[in-house]
Short mmCIF file of C-alpha atoms in Angstrom, two decimals:
data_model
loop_
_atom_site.label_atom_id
_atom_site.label_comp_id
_atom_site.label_asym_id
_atom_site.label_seq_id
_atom_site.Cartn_x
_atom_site.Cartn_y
_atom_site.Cartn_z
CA UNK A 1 0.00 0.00 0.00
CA UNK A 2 1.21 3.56 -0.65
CA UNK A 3 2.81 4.91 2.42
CA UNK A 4 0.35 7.17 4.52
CA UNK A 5 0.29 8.27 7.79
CA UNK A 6 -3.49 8.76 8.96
CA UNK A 7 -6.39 6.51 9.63
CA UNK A 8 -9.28 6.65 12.28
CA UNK A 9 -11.20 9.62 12.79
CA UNK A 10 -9.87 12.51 11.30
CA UNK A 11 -10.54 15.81 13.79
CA UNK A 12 -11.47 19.30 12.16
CA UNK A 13 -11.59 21.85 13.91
CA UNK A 14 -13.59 25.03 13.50
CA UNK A 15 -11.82 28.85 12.68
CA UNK A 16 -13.53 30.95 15.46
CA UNK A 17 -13.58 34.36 15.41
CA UNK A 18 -14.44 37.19 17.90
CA UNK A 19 -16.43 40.05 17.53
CA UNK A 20 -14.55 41.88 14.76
CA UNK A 21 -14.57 39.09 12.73
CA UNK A 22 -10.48 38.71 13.50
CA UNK A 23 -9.50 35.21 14.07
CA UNK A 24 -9.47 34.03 17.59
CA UNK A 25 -6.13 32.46 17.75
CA UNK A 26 -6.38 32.01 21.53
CA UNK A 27 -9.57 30.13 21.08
CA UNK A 28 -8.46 28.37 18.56
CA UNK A 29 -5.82 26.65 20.05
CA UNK A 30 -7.89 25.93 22.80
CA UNK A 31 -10.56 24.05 20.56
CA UNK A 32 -7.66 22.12 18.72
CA UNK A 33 -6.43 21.12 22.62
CA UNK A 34 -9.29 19.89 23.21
CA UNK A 35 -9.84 17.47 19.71
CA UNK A 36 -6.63 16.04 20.59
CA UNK A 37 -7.86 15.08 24.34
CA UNK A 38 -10.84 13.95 22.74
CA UNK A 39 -8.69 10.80 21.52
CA UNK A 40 -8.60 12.11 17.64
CA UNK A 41 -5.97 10.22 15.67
CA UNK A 42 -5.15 13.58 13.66
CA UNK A 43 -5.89 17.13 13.33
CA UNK A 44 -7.03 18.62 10.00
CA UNK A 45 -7.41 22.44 10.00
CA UNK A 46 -8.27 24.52 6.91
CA UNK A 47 -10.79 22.26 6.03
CA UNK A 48 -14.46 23.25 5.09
CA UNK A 49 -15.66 23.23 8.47
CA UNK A 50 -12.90 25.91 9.26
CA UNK A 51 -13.82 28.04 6.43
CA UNK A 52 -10.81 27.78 4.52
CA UNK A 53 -12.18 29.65 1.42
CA UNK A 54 -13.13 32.67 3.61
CA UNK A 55 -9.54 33.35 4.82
CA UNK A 56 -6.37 35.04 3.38
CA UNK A 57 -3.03 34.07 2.74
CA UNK A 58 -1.84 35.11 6.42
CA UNK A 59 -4.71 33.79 8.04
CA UNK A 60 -4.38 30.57 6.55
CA UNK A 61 -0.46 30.68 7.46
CA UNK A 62 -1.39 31.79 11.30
CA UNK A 63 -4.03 28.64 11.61
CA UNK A 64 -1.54 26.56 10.13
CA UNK A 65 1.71 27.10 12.47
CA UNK A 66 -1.02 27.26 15.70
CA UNK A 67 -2.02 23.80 14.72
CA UNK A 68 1.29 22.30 14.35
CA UNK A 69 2.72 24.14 18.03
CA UNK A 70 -0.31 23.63 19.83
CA UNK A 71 -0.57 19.62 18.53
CA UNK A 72 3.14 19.38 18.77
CA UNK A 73 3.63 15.98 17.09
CA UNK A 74 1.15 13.84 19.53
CA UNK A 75 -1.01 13.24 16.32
CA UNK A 76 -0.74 13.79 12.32
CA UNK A 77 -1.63 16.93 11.08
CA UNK A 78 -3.06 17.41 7.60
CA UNK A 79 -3.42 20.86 6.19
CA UNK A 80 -5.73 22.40 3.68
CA UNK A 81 -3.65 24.07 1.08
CA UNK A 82 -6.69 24.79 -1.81
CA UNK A 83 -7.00 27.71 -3.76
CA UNK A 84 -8.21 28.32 -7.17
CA UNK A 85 -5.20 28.73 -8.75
CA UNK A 86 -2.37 26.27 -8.58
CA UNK A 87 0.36 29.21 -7.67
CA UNK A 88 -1.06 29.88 -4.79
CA UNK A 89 -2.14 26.00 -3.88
CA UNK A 90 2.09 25.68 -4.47
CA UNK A 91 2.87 28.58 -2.11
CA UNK A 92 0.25 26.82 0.97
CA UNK A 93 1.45 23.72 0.45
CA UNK A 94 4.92 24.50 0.55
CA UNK A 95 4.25 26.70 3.66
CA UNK A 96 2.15 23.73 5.11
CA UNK A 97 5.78 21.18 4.55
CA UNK A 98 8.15 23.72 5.90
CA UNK A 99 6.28 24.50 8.71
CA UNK A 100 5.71 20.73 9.77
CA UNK A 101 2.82 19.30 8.64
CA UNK A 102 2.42 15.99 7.82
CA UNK A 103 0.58 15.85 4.86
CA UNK A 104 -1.66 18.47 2.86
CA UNK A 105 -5.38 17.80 1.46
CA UNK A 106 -6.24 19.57 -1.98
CA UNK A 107 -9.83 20.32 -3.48
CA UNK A 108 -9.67 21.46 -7.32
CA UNK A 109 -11.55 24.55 -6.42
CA UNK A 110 -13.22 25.83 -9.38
CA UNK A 111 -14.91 28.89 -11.12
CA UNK A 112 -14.95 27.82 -14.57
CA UNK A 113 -15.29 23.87 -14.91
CA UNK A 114 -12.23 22.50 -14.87
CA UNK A 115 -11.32 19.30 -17.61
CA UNK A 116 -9.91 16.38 -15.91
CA UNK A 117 -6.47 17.06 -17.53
CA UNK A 118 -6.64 20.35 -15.84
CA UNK A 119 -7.07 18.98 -12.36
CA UNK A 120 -3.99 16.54 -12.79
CA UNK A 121 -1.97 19.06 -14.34
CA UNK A 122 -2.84 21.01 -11.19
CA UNK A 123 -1.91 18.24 -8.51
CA UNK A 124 1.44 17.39 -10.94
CA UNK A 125 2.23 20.69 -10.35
CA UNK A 126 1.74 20.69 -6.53
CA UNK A 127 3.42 17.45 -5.93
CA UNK A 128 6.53 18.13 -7.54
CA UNK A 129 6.81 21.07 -5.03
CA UNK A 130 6.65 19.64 -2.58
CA UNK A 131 7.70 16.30 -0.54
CA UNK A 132 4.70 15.32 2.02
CA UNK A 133 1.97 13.32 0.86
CA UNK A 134 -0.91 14.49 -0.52
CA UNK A 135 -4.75 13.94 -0.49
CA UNK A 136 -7.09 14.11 -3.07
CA UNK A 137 -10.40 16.07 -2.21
CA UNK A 138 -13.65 15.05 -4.09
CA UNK A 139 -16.34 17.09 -2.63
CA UNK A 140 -18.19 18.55 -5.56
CA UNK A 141 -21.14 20.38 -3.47
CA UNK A 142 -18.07 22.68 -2.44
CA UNK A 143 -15.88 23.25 -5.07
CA UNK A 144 -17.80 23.00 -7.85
CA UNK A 145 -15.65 19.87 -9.28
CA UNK A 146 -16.83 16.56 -9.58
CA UNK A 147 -13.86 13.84 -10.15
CA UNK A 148 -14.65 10.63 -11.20
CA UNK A 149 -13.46 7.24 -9.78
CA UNK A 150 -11.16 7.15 -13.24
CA UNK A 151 -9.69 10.79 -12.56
CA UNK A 152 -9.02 9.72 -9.53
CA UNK A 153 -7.27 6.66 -10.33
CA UNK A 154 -5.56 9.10 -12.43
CA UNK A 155 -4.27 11.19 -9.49
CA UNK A 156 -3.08 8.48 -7.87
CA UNK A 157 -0.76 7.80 -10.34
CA UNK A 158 0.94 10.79 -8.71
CA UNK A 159 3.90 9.52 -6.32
CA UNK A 160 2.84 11.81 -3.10
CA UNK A 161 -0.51 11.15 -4.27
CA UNK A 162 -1.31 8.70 -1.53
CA UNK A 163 -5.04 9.26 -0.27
CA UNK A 164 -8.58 10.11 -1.50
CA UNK A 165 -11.05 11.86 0.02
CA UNK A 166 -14.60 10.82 -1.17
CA UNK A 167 -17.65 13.38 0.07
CA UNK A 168 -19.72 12.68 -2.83
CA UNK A 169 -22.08 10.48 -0.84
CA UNK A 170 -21.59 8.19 -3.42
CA UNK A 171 -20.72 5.00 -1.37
CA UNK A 172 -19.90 3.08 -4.70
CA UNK A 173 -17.25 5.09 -5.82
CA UNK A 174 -15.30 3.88 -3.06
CA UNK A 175 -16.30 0.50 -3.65
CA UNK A 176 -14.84 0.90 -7.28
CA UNK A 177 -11.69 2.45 -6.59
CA UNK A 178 -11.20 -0.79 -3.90
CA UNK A 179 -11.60 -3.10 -6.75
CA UNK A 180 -9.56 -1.48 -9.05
CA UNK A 181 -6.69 -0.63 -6.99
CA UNK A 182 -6.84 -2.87 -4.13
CA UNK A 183 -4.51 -2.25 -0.84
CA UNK A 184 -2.94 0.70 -2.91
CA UNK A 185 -5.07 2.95 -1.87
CA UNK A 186 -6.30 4.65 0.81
CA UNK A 187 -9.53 6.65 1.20
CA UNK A 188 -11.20 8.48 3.82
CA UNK A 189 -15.06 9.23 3.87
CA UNK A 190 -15.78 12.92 4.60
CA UNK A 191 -19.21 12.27 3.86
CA UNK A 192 -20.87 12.39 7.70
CA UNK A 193 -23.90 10.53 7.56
CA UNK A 194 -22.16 7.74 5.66
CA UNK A 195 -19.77 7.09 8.09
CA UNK A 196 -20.83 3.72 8.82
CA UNK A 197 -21.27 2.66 4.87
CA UNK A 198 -17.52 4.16 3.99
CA UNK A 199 -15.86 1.89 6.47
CA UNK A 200 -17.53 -1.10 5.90
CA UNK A 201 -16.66 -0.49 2.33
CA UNK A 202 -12.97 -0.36 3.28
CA UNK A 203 -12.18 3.45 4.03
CA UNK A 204 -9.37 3.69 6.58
CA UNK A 205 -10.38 6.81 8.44
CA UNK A 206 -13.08 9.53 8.38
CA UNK A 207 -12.51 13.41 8.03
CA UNK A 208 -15.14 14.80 10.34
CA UNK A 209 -16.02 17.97 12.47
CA UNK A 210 -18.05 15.66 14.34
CA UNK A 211 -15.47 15.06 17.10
CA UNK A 212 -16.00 19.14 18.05
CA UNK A 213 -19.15 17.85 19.84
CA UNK A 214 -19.26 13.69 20.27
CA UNK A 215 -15.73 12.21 19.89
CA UNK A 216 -16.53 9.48 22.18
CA UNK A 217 -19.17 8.06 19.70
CA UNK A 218 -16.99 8.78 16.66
CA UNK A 219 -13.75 7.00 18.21
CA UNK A 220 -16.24 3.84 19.43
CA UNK A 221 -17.79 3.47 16.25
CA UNK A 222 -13.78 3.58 14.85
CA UNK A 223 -13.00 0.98 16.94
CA UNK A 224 -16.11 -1.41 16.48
CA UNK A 225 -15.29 -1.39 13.23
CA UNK A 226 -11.36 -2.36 13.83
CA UNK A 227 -12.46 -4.84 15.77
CA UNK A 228 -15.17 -6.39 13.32
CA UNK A 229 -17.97 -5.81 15.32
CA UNK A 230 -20.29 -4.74 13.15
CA UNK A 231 -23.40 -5.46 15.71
CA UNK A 232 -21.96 -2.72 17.84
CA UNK A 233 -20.69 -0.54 15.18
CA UNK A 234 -24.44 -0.25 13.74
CA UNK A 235 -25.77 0.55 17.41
CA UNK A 236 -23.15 3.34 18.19
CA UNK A 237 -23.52 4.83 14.52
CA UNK A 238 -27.01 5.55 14.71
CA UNK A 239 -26.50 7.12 18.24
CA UNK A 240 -25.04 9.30 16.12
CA UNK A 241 -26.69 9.74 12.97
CA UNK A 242 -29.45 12.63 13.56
CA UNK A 243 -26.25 14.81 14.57
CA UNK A 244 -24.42 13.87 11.64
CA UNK A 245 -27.18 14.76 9.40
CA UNK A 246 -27.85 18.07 11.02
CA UNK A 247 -24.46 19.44 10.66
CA UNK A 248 -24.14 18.85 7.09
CA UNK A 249 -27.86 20.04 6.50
CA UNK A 250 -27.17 23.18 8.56
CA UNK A 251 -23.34 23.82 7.30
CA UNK A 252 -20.50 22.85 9.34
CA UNK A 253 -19.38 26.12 10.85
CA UNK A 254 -22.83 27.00 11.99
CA UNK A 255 -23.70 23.76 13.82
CA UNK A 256 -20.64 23.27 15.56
CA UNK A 257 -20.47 26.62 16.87
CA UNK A 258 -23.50 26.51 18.14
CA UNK A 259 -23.19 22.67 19.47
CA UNK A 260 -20.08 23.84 21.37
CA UNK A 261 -22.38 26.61 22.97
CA UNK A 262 -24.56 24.04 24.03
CA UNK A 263 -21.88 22.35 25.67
CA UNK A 264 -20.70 25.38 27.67
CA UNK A 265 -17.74 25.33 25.31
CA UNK A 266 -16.80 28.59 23.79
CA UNK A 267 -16.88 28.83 19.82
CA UNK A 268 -16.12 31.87 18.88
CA UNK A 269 -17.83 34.15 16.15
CA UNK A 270 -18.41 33.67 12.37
CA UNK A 271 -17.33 35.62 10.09
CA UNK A 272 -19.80 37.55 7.16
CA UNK A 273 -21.81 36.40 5.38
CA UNK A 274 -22.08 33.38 7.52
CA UNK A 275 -24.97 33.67 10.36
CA UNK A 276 -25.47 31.48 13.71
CA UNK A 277 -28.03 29.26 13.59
CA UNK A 278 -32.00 30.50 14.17
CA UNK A 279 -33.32 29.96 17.70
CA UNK A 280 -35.65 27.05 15.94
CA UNK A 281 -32.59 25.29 14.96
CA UNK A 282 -30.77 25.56 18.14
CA UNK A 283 -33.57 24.13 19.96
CA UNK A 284 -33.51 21.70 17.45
CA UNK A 285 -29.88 20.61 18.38
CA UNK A 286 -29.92 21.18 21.59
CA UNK A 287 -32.38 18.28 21.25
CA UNK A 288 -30.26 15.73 19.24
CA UNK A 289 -27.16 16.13 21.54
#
């Protein structure tokens, strides 16, 4: 199998913000603290659930050195490096290596649609920057690219290529790419409320925010699974399930925030245009957790 360094449940935490809209560095540190007490097996920050998109180049560089000094090597640390243009996906991943991180995650964010020669072009082009693996982000419903099970095949004919992250919510993709390429690959689900599905269909880890508010469940249904236990993997994932679904229906930021409320926890602010959730909808969670 190609050599790569994560598997189990994948922690990301939020970007919060105080009242200016300035990131909350302070905070921010203390919420990745706390993901890595929760028992995460790695730390993934710039994802979509901390609004990667809606920072700039500095922020993105200050969230990504926090990370790696407040994690300090106890667990992997992937890095979103995206961008729209592959200059500037070069200059975060590059920061991302020299800084420390373990590996980097790329989404082929896109205004115009991109042609699958395009988006390999694009990861060639990052890879041969840099020297720390690299995974592959399909999740179409936010950047506006869809790659196939072939392109992705493709991509991972990439050396530092190594993993695949499928959010589609197609559970059959990752079926296919299992039959075609065996033990040589590894993919993560980032779709939430297939958790359950994605494993059973061989995914190594999951890329969730979900451990901001219920790690416990996330980590046993991990290990159920590790253990072939399906019984009691099927029990603790739908303990589970109404929370995953409401986070992804209600956006990622939003819902955490406001489940870490809940919890006494502090989460910060969002930043414009994103809005907390409605008093309806925090009853509504307040509910499910």
């Amino acid at each position: 199998m190609k050599n790569h360094l994560f598997k189990g449940i994948i922690a990301y935490p939020i970007t919060p913000f105080d009242k200016n809209e300035k990131i909350d560095i302070i905070l921010f540190k203390k919420l990745v603290e706390r993901l890595v007490k929760s028992g995460s097996h790695a730390i993934a920050p710039l994802g979509s659930t901390g609004v990667m998109p809606y920072l700039n180049d500095d922020e993105k560089e200050e969230i990504t050195e926090a990370t790696i000094k407040q994690v300090n090597k106890r667990v992997p640390i992937l890095v979103g490096v995206s961008n729209l243009t592959t200059e500037r996906t070069i200059h975060h991943a590059k920061f991302a290596e020299k800084a420390g991180a373990d590996a980097v995650m790329i989404i082929p964010m896109s205004y115009w649609k991109l042609t699958d020669d395009e988006i390999v072009q694009h990861y060639e082009a990052v890879a041969k920057q840099i020297s720390i693996p690299i995974m592959a982000y399909n999740n179409p419903a936010t950047g506006g690219v869809d790659m196939s099970p072939t392109l992705l095949k493709r991509l991972l004919e990439i050396a530092n290529v190594t993993m695949i992250k499928e959010s589609t919510g197609d559970v059959q993709r990752m079926h296919y790419l299992r039959k075609e390429l065996g033990e040589d690959v590894a993919f993560y689900n980032g779709s939430n409320p297939l958790a359950l599905s994605a494993f059973t269909a061989g995914a190594v880890g999951w890329c969730t925010a979900a451990p901001n508010l219920i790690p416990e469940l996330n980590i046993e249904l991990y290990n159920a699974i590790q253990n072939n236990d399906l019984q009691k993997a099927q029990n603790v994932f739908y303990k589970q399930f109404d929370l995953l679904k409401f986070i992804v229906n209600k956006g990622l930021p939003r819902a955490i925030k406001a489940g870490l409320t809940i919890q006494g926890e502090d989460g910060g602010f969002l930043r414009s245009p994103l809005k907390e959730l409605t008093k309806n909808e925090i009853e509504e969670l307040k509910i499910i957790i």
